[in-house]
Short mmCIF file of C-alpha atoms and ligand atoms in Angstrom, two decimals:
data_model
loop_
_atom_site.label_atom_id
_atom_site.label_comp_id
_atom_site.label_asym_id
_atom_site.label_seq_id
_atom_site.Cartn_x
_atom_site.Cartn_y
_atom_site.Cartn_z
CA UNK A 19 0.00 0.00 0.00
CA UNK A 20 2.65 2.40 0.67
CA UNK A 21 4.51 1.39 -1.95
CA UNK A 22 1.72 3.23 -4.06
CA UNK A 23 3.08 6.63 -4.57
CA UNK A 24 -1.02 8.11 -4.76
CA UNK A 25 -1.86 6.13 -2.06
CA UNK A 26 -0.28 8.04 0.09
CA UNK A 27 -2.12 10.81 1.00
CA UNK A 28 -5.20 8.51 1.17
CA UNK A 29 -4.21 6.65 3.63
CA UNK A 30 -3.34 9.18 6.69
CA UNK A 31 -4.68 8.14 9.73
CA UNK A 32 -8.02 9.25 9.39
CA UNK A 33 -8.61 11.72 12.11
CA UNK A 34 -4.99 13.52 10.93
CA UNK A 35 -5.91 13.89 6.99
CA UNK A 36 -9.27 15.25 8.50
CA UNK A 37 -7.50 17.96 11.45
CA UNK A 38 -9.89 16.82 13.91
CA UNK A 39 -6.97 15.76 16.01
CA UNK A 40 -4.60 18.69 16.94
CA UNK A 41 -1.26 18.16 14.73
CA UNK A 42 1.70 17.39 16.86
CA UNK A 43 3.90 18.34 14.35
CA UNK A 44 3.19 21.09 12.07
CA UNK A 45 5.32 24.00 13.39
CA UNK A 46 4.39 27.58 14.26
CA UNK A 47 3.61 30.29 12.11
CA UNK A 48 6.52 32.43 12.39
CA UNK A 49 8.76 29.49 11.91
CA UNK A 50 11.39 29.61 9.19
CA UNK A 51 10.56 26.21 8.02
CA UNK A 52 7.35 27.83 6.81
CA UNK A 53 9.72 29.73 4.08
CA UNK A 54 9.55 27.66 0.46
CA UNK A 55 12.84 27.48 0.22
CA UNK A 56 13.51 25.91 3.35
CA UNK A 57 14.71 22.56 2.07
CA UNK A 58 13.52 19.63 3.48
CA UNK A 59 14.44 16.29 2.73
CA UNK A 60 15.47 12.39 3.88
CA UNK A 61 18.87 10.88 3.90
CA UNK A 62 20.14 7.20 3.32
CA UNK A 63 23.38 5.78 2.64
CA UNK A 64 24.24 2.69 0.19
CA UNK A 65 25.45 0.17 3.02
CA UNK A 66 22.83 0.96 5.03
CA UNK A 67 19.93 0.27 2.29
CA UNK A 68 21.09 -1.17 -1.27
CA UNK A 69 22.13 -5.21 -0.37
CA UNK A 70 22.99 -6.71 -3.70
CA UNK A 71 26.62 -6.73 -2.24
CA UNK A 72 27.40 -9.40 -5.00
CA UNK A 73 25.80 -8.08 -8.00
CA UNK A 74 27.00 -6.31 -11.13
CA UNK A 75 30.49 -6.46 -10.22
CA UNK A 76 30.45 -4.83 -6.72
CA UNK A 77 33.55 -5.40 -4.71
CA UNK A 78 33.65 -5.99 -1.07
CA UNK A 79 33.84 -2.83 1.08
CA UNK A 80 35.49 -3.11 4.63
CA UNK A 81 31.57 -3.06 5.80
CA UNK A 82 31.13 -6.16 4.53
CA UNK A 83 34.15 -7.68 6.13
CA UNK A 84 33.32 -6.22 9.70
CA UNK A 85 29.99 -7.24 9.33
CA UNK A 86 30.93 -10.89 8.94
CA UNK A 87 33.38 -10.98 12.16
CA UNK A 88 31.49 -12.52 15.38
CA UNK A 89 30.43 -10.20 17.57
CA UNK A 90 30.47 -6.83 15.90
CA UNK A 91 27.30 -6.24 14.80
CA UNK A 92 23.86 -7.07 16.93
CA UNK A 93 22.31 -10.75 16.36
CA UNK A 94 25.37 -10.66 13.42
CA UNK A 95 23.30 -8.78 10.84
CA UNK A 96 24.94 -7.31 7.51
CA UNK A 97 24.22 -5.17 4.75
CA UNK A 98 23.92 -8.32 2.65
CA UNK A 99 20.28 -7.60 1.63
CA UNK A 100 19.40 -4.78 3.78
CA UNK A 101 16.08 -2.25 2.24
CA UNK A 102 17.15 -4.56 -0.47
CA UNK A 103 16.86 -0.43 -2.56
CA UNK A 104 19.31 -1.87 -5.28
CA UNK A 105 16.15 -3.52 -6.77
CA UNK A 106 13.59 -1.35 -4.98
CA UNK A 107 14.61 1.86 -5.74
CA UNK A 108 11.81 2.90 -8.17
CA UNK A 109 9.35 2.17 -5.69
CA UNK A 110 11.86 3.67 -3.09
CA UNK A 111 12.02 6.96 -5.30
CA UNK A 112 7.92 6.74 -5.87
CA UNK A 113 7.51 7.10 -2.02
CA UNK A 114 9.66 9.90 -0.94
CA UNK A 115 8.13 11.88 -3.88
CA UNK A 116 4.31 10.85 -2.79
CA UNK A 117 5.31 12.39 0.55
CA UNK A 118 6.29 15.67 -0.87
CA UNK A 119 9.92 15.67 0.25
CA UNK A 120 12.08 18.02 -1.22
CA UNK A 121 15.46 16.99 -1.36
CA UNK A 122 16.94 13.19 -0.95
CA UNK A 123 20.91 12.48 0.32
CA UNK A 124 22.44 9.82 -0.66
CA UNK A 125 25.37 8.21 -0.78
CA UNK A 126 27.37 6.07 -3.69
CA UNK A 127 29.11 3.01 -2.95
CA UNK A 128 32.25 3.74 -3.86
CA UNK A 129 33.08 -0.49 -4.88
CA UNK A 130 30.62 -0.31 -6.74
CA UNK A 131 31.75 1.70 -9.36
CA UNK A 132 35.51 1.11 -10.21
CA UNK A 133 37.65 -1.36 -9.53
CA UNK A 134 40.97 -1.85 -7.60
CA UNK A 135 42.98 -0.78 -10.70
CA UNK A 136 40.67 2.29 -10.99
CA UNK A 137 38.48 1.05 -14.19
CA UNK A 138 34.94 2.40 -14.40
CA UNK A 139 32.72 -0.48 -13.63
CA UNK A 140 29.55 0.76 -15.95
CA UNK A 141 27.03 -1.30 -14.34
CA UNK A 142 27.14 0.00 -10.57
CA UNK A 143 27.84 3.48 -12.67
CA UNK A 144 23.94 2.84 -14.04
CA UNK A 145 22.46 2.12 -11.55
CA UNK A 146 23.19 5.80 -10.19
CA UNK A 147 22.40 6.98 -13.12
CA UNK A 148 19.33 5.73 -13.34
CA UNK A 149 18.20 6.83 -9.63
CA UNK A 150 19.71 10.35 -10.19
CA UNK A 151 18.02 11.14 -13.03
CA UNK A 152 15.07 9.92 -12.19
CA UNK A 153 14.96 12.19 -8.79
CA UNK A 154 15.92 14.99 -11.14
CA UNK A 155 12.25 14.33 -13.24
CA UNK A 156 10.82 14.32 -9.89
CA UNK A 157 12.11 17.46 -9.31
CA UNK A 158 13.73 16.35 -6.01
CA UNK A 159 17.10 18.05 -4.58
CA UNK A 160 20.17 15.38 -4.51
CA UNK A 161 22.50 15.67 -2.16
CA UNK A 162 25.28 12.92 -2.87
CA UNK A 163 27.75 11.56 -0.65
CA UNK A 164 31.14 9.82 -1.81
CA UNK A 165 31.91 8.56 1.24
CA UNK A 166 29.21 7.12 3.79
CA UNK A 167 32.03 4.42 5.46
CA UNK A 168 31.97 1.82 2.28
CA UNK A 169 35.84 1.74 1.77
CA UNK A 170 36.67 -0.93 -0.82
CA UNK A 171 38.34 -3.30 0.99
CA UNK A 172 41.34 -3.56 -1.48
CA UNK A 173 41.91 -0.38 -0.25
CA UNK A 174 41.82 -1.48 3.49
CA UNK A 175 44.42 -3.99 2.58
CA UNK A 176 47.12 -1.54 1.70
CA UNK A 177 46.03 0.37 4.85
CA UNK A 178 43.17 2.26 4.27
CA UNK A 179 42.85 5.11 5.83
CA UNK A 180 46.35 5.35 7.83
CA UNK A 181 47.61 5.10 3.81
CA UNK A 182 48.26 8.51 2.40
CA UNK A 183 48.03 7.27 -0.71
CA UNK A 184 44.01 6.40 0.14
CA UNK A 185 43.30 10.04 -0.31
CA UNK A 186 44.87 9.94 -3.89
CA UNK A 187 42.53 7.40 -4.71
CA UNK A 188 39.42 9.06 -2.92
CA UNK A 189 40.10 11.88 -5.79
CA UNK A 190 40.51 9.82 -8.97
CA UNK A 191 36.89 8.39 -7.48
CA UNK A 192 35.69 11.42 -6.80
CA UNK A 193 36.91 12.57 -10.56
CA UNK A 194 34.85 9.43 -12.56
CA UNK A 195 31.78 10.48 -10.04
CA UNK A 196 31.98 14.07 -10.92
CA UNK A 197 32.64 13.14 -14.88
CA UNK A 198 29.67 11.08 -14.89
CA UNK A 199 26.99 12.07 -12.84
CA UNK A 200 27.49 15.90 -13.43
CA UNK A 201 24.17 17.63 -14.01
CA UNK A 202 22.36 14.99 -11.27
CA UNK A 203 23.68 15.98 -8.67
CA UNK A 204 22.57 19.21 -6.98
CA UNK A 205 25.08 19.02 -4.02
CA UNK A 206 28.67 16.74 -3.38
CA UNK A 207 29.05 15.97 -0.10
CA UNK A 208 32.73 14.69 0.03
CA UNK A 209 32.49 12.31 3.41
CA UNK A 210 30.27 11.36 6.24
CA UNK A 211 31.49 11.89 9.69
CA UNK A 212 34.79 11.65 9.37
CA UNK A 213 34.97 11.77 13.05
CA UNK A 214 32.86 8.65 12.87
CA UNK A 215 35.43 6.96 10.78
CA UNK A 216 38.32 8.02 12.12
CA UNK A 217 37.70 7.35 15.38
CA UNK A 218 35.24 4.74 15.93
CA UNK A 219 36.82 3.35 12.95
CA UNK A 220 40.61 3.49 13.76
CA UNK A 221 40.16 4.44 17.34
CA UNK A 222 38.18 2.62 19.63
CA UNK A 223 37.28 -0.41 16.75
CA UNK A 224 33.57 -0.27 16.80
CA UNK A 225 33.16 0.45 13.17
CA UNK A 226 35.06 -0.98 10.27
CA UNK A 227 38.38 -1.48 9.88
CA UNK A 228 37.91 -2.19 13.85
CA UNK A 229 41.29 -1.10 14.61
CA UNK A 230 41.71 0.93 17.88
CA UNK A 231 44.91 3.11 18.51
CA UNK A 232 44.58 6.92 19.35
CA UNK A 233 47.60 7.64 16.85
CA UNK A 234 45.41 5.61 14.09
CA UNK A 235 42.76 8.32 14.93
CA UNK A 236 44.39 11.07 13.96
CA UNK A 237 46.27 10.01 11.21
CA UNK A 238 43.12 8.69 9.25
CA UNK A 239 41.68 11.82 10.26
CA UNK A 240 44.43 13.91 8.65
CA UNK A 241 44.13 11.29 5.37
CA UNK A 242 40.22 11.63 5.04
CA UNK A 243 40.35 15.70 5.60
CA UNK A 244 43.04 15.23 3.27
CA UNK A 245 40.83 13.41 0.55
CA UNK A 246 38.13 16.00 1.04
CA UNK A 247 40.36 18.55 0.53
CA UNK A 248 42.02 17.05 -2.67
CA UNK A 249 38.55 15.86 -4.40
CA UNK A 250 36.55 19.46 -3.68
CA UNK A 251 39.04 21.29 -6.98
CA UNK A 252 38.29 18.52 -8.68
CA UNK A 253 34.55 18.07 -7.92
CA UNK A 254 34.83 21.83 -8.95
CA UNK A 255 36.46 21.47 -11.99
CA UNK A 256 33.91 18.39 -13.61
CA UNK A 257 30.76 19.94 -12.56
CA UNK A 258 30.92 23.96 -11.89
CA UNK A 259 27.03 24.08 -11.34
CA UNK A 260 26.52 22.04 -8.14
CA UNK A 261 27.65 22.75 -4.74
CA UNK A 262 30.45 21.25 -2.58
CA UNK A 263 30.89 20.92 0.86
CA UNK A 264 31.39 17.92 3.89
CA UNK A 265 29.26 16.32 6.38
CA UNK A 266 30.26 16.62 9.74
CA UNK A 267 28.29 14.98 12.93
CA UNK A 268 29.00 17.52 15.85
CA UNK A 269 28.42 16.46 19.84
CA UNK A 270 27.05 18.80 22.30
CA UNK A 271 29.02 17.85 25.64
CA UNK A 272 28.20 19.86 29.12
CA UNK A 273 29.88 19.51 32.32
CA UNK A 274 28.70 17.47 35.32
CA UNK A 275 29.41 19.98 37.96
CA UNK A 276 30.42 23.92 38.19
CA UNK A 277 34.26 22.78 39.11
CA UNK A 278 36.88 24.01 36.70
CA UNK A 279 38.01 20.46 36.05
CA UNK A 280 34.34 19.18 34.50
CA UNK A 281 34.43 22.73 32.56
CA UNK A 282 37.65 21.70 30.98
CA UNK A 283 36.23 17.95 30.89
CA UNK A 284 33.34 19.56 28.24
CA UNK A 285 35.26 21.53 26.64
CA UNK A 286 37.61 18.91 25.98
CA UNK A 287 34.49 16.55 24.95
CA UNK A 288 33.59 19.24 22.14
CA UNK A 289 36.97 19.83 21.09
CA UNK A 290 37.52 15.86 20.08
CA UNK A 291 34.07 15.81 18.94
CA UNK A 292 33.93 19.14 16.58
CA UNK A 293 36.78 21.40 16.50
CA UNK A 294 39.18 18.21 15.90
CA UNK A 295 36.83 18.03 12.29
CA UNK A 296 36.00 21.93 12.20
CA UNK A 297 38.79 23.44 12.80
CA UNK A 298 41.14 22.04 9.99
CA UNK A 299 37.95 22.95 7.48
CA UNK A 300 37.72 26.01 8.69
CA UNK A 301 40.95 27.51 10.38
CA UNK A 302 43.32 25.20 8.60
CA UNK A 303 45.14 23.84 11.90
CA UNK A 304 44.30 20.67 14.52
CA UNK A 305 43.46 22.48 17.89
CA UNK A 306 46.34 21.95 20.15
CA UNK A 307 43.72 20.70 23.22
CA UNK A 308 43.96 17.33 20.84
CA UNK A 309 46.50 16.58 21.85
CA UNK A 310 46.45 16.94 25.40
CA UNK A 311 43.97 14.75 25.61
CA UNK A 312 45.65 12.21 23.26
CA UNK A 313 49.34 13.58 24.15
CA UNK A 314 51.69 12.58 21.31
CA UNK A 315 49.06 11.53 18.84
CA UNK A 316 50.24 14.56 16.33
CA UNK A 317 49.39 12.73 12.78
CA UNK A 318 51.67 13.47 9.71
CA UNK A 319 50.85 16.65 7.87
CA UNK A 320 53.00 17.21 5.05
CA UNK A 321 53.49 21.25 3.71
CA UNK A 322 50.51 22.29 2.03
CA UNK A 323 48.12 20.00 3.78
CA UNK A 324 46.07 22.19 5.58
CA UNK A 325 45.69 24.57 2.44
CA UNK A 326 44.42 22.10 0.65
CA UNK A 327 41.79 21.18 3.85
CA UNK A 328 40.99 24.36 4.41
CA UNK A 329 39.55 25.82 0.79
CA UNK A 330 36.56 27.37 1.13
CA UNK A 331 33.42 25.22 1.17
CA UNK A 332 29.76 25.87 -0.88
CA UNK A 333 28.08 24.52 2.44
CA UNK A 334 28.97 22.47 5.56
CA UNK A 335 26.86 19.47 6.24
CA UNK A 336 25.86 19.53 9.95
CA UNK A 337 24.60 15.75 11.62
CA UNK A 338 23.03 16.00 15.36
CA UNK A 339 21.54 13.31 17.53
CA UNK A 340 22.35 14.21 20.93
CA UNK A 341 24.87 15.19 24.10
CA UNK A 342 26.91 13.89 26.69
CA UNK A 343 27.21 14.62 29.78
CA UNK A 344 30.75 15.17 31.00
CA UNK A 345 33.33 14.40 34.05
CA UNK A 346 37.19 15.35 34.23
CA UNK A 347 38.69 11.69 34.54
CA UNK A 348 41.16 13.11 36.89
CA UNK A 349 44.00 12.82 33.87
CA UNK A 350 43.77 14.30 30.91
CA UNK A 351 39.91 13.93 29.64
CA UNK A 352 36.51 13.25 30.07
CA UNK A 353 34.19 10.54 31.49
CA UNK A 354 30.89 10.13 30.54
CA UNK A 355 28.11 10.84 33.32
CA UNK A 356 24.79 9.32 32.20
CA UNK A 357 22.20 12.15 33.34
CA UNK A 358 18.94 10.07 35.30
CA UNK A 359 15.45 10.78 34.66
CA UNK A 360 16.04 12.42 31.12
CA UNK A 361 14.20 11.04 27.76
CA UNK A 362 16.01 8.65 25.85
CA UNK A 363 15.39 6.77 22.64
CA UNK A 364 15.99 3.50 21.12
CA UNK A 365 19.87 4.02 20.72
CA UNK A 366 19.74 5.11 24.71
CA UNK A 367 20.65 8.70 23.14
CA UNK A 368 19.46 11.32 25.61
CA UNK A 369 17.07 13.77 23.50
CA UNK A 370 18.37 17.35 24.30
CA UNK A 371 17.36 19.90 21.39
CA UNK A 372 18.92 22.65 22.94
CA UNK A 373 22.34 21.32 22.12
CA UNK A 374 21.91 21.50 18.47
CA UNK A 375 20.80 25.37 18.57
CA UNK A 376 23.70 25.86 20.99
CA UNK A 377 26.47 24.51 18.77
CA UNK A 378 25.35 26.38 15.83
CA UNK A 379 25.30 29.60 17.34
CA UNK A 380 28.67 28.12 18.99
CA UNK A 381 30.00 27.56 15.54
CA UNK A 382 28.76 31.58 14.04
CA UNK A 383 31.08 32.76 16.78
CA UNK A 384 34.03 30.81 16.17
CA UNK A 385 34.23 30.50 13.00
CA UNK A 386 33.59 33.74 11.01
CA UNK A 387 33.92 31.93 7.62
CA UNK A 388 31.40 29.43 8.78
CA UNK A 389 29.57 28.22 5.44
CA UNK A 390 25.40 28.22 4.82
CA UNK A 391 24.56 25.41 6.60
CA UNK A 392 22.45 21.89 5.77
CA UNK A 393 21.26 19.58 8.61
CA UNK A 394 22.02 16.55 6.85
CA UNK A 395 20.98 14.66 9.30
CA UNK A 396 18.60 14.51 12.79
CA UNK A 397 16.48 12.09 13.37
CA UNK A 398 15.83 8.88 16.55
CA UNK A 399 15.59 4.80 16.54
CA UNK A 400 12.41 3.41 18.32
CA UNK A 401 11.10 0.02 18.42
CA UNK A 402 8.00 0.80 15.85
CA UNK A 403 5.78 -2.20 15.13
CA UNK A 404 3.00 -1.72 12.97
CA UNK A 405 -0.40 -2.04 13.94
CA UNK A 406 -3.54 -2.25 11.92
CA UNK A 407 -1.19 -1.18 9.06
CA UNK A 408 -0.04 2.29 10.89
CA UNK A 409 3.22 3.00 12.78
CA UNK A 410 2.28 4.99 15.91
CA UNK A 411 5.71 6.81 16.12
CA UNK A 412 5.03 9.57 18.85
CA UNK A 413 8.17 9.93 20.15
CA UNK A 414 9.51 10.84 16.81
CA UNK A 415 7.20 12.94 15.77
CA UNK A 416 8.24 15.47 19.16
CA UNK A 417 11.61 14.78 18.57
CA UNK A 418 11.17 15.99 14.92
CA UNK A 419 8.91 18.68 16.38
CA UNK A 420 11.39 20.30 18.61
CA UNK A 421 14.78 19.85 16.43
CA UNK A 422 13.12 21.50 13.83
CA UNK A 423 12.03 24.30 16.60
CA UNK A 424 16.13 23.97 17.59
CA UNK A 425 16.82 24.85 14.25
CA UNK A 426 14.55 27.76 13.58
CA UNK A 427 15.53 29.57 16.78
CA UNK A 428 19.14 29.19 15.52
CA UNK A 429 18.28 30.98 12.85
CA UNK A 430 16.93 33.35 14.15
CA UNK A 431 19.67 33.88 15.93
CA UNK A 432 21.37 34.68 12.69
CA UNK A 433 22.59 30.89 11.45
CA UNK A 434 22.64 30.69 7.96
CA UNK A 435 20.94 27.39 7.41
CA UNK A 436 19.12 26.52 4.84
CA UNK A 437 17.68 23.02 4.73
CA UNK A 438 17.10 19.43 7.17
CA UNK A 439 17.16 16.04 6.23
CA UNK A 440 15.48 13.37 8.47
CA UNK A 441 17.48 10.59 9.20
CA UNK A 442 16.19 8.53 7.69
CA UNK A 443 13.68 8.11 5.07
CA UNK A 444 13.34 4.24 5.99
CA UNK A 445 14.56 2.08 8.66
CA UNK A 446 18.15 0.27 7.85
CA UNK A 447 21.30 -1.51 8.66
CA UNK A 448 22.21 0.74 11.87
CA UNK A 449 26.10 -0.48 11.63
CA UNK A 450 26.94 -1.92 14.55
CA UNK A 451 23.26 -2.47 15.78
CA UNK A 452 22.13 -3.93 12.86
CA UNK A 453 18.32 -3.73 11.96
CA UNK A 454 16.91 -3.22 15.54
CA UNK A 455 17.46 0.41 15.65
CA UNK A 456 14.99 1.95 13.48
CA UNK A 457 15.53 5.21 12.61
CA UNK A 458 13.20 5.39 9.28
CA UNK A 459 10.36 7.74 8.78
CA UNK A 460 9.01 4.38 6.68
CA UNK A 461 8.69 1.28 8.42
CA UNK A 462 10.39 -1.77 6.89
CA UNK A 463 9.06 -5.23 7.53
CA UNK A 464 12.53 -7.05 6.83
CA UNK A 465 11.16 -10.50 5.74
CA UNK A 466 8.85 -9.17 3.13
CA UNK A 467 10.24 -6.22 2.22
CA UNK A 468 6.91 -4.01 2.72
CA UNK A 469 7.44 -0.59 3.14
CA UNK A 470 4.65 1.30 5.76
CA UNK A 471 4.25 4.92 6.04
CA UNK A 472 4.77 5.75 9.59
CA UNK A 473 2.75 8.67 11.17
CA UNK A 474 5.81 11.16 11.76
CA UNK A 475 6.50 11.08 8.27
CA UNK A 476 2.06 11.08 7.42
CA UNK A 477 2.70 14.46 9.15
CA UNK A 478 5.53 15.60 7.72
CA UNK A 479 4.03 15.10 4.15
CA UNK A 480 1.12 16.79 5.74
CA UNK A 481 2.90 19.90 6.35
CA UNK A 482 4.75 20.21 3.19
CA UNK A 483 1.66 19.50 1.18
CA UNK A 484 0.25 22.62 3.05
CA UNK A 485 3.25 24.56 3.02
CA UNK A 486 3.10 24.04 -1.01
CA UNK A 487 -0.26 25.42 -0.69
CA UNK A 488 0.19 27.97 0.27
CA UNK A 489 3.29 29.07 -1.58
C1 FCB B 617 25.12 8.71 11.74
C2 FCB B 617 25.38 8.05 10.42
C3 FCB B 617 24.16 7.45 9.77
C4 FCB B 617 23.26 6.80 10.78
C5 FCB B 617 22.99 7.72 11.95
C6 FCB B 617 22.05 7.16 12.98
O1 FCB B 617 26.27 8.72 12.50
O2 FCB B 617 25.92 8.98 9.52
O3 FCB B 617 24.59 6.57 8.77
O4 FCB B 617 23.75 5.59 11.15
O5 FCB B 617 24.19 8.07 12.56
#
């Protein structure tokens, strides 16, 4: 039923298509996300959604190798089939546009579509292709990321990440992308959270590679900043007309206690979790208070480096879920300090919208070259079943309700920011917590595939539809 793009609208739950019940989610008047050209959209990324990890010449991406090792993802899931969207897609592409959203992210997966020697490999280069230009018809805003975590695993093998010579390669990719998809794609977003693979990749182990050094940190950090930096000339070059810019996730981290040692603990917290990404983009140096919390973790930057980070961006990709709550260990750092009584979701993420309106402000007064900003992704996991063929997501729909508030007051407050992205327009492989954690706006029944509308997103396609109204 859902899969039927003009069925959508039909089947609301019948008291919201008629406004008899008061609309949790619509937002007020004099909120920004009234304005047209407030762009709102729904993010995925290839692991995470296409499966077909064998077909039409895919290789296998360090994802799939993680995946397969005991013990590191929940009840061992993979991406092996996932939203099974590598055969779906039209249907996939029917349903975002019968709710009205604006703009879709994306991301390509990068074995997919050339090989270890670098040759094109035409048919994973079709099948974005195909999707692209069909969201173009649709008249839907892409937003396309290189890099959502899929390293090909050849690469892995000659080091990955803590390879310089991975960053190289990351621009010859992004250079057949750019060739061949130009004109598709409205935005290039060159990586996902790097912060997400350096460190949980290289630092602690909980994402692929799994390797867990401090040092590795901050050297694959230097390599994938590095690759950004290299492929943005390039992405410029092969296809003037889009924009360009990088996805960051950013952590909102406040201190347990008054003392000046939990102050420094936060500020510490935020410094590993933004400025460590931020700062290089944006002031073209590592802030020194890295490395006292990692003492003699300085990577290898070679001359020119940080110029080549540091070139001005189009936009910078902003990706919020929640904050921490922060202790001085006594050394060097910070301890976390779970906060009892607060609301939590699925993921056991504390839901604190004031953090993402704080940070942005934050970032206006640090950075005075801060770029127009995308949320490109905010969103929660809950433990939605379906009921009578309707996904009673409530939580969601407040948590939607009041990051989207977050949002307008920062711009109000004079943040430049110009679109959101749910995450996520269905429910997915979670990486290392596999398909419990559903984060979708659609419901995914993973034995048959069935896609179900859930109410958040009934209401968000709801308030666009009115929004367009109006207009
Ligand atoms: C982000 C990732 C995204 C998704 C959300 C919940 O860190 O970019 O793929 O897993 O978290």
């Amino acid at each position: 039923m859902a899969n039927d793009a003009s069925a959508v609208f039909d089947t609301l739950s019948p008291a919201v298509s008629k406004g008899s019940l008061a609309d949790p989610f619509t937002p007020p008047a004099d909120s920004a996300l009234w304005r047209k050209n407030f762009l709102l959209g729904a993010a995925t990324a290839s692991y995470q959604i296409e499966g077909a990890v064998n077909e039409d010449g895919r290789l296998p991406s360090i994802w799939d190798t993680f995946s397969a090792i005991p013990g590191k993802v929940l009840a061992g899931d993979t991406g092996a089939v996932a939203c099974d969207h590598y055969h779906r897609w039209e249907a996939d592409i029917e349903m975002l546009a019968s709710l009205g959203l604006e703009g879709y992210r994306l991301s390509i997966a990068w074995p997919r579509v050339m090989d270890a020697a670098g040759v094109p490999n035409r048919k994973g280069l079709d099948f974005y292709k195909r999707l692209l230009n069909r969201l173009k018809e649709k008249g839907i805003t892409t937003f396309v990321t290189l890099y959502h975590w899929d390293l090909p695993q050849h690469l892995e093998d000659r080091g990955g990440w803590l390879n310089r010579d991975t960053a190289y390669r990351f621009a010859d990719y992004a250079d057949l992308m750019s060739r061949e998809l130009a004109g598709t794609v409205d935005a290039w977003v060159t990586l996902n959270e790097p912060w997400c693979s350096a460190y949980l990749g290289y630092g602690n182990g909980h994402h692929a590679p799994g390797l867990a050094n401090d040092r590795f940190a901050t050297q694959a950090m230097h390599h994938l900043l590095l690759a950004h930096g290299l492929a943005v000339p390039v992405l410029r070059a092969n296809d003037p007309a889009s924009q360009k810019g990088i996805v960051a996730n950013i952590g909102r981290g406040t201190p347990n206690s008054d003392s000046a040692a939990d102050q420094r603990a936060a500020h510490l917290f935020e410094v590993q979790h933004n400025a460590w990404i931020l700062d290089p983009l944006l002031k073209g140096s590592y802030p020194q208070d890295l490395f006292e919390l990692w003492p003699g973790t300085e990577p290898l930057v070679l001359d020119g480096d940080m110029e080549t980070i540091s070139a001005p961006l189009d936009f910078l990709g902003i990706n919020y879920y929640f904050r921490t709550n922060v202790a001085s260990d006594g050394a060097h750092g910070f301890r976390d300090v779970p906060l009892e009584g607060v609301e939590r979701t699925q993921m056991g993420w504390e839901v604190y919208p004031d953090g993402l309106r704080d940070l942005l402000t934050g970032f206006k007064k640090t950075y005075h070259n801060l770029p127009p900003i995308y949320i490109t992704e905010n969103g929660m996991a809950s433990d939605d079943q379906v009921t009578d063929g309707h996904v009673d997501d409530t939580q969601r729909i407040s948590f939607l309700k009041r990051h989207l508030a977050a949002v307008d007051q920062a711009i109000k407050a004079g943040v430049d920011i110009r679109g959101y992205f749910l995450w996520s327009l269905m429910d997915n492989f979670e990486w290392a917590f596999g398909y419990e954690r559903r984060f979708g706006v659609v419901h995914v029944d993973y034995s048959t595939q069935k896609r179900t509308v859930k109410h958040s997103a009934e209401l968000v396609a709801k308030f666009l539809k009115e929004r367009k109204a109006r207009a």
